[in-house]
Amino acid sequence: MKKVTLLIIFVLQLISLTNCTRYNYQRFVEYLKAEKQLRANTINEQELQDKIAALRKNYKIDPENEIAKLSDHGQLWVEFLMDLSRAR
């Protein structure tokens, strides 16, 4: 009986740790919306690149790393794409 109780406690702790470390992609969605707006409003290529670099620094986001994080969580891709389509 004690072994079963300990096993249940262990599994519950593991589940709670997994939920705490879930990747939050909302900042990435906000970043992509801001980048899309920049691209729509900026014609000069050099100015655009400078503004995108400043935007990445402001959001503290590297899009390649964010995509890599999403690729590790299959279900999050679906949620991310749905939120991204709603954010238009």
XYZ file of C-alpha atoms in Angstrom:
88
model
C 0.000 0.000 0.000
C 2.824 2.403 0.854
C 4.519 1.709 -2.463
C 1.350 2.560 -4.364
C 0.931 5.787 -2.396
C 4.542 6.776 -3.027
C 4.170 5.978 -6.704
C 1.027 8.116 -6.961
C 2.752 11.016 -5.193
C 5.747 10.697 -7.506
C 3.559 10.691 -10.620
C 1.596 13.721 -9.405
C 4.811 15.639 -8.737
C 6.109 14.715 -12.160
C 2.896 15.943 -13.774
C 3.025 19.217 -11.855
C 6.634 19.773 -12.931
C 5.722 19.073 -16.531
C 2.899 21.601 -16.423
C 5.132 24.251 -14.869
C 7.706 23.962 -17.619
C 5.230 24.221 -20.470
C 6.447 26.532 -23.203
C 4.627 29.848 -23.413
C 4.521 31.041 -27.014
C 2.358 34.154 -26.543
C 5.351 36.520 -26.659
C 6.375 34.904 -29.941
C 2.886 35.534 -31.348
C 3.111 39.178 -30.252
C 6.562 39.454 -31.806
C 5.358 38.017 -35.125
C 2.436 40.449 -35.216
C 4.811 43.365 -34.615
C 7.241 42.114 -37.280
C 4.412 41.715 -39.785
C 3.338 45.295 -39.137
C 6.926 46.513 -39.578
C 7.246 44.682 -42.883
C 3.999 46.217 -44.127
C 5.026 49.762 -43.202
C 8.731 49.771 -44.146
C 9.989 49.906 -47.726
C 13.733 50.429 -47.302
C 15.436 47.042 -46.820
C 18.247 48.293 -44.568
C 15.820 50.225 -42.380
C 13.623 47.131 -42.149
C 16.538 44.937 -41.054
C 17.547 47.493 -38.406
C 13.995 47.703 -37.083
C 13.651 43.913 -36.977
C 16.934 43.633 -35.064
C 15.676 46.232 -32.574
C 12.361 44.395 -32.292
C 14.119 41.095 -31.544
C 16.225 42.824 -28.916
C 13.146 44.462 -27.393
C 11.211 41.187 -27.205
C 14.374 39.211 -26.346
C 13.373 36.672 -28.977
C 15.308 34.659 -31.518
C 12.727 33.290 -33.974
C 14.838 30.228 -34.807
C 15.052 29.266 -31.128
C 11.340 29.827 -30.668
C 10.546 27.559 -33.613
C 12.908 24.929 -32.216
C 11.067 25.069 -28.877
C 7.745 24.643 -30.657
C 9.034 21.696 -32.661
C 9.722 19.889 -29.380
C 6.020 20.140 -28.463
C 3.761 18.816 -31.222
C 0.447 19.835 -29.664
C 1.724 23.373 -29.099
C 2.198 23.794 -32.863
C -1.542 23.438 -33.343
C -2.325 25.881 -30.526
C 0.338 28.296 -31.771
C -0.996 28.304 -35.331
C -4.560 28.788 -34.123
C -3.537 31.737 -31.934
C -1.487 33.170 -34.759
C -4.436 33.012 -37.148
C -6.659 34.700 -34.541
C -4.060 37.443 -34.043
C -4.356 38.718 -37.602
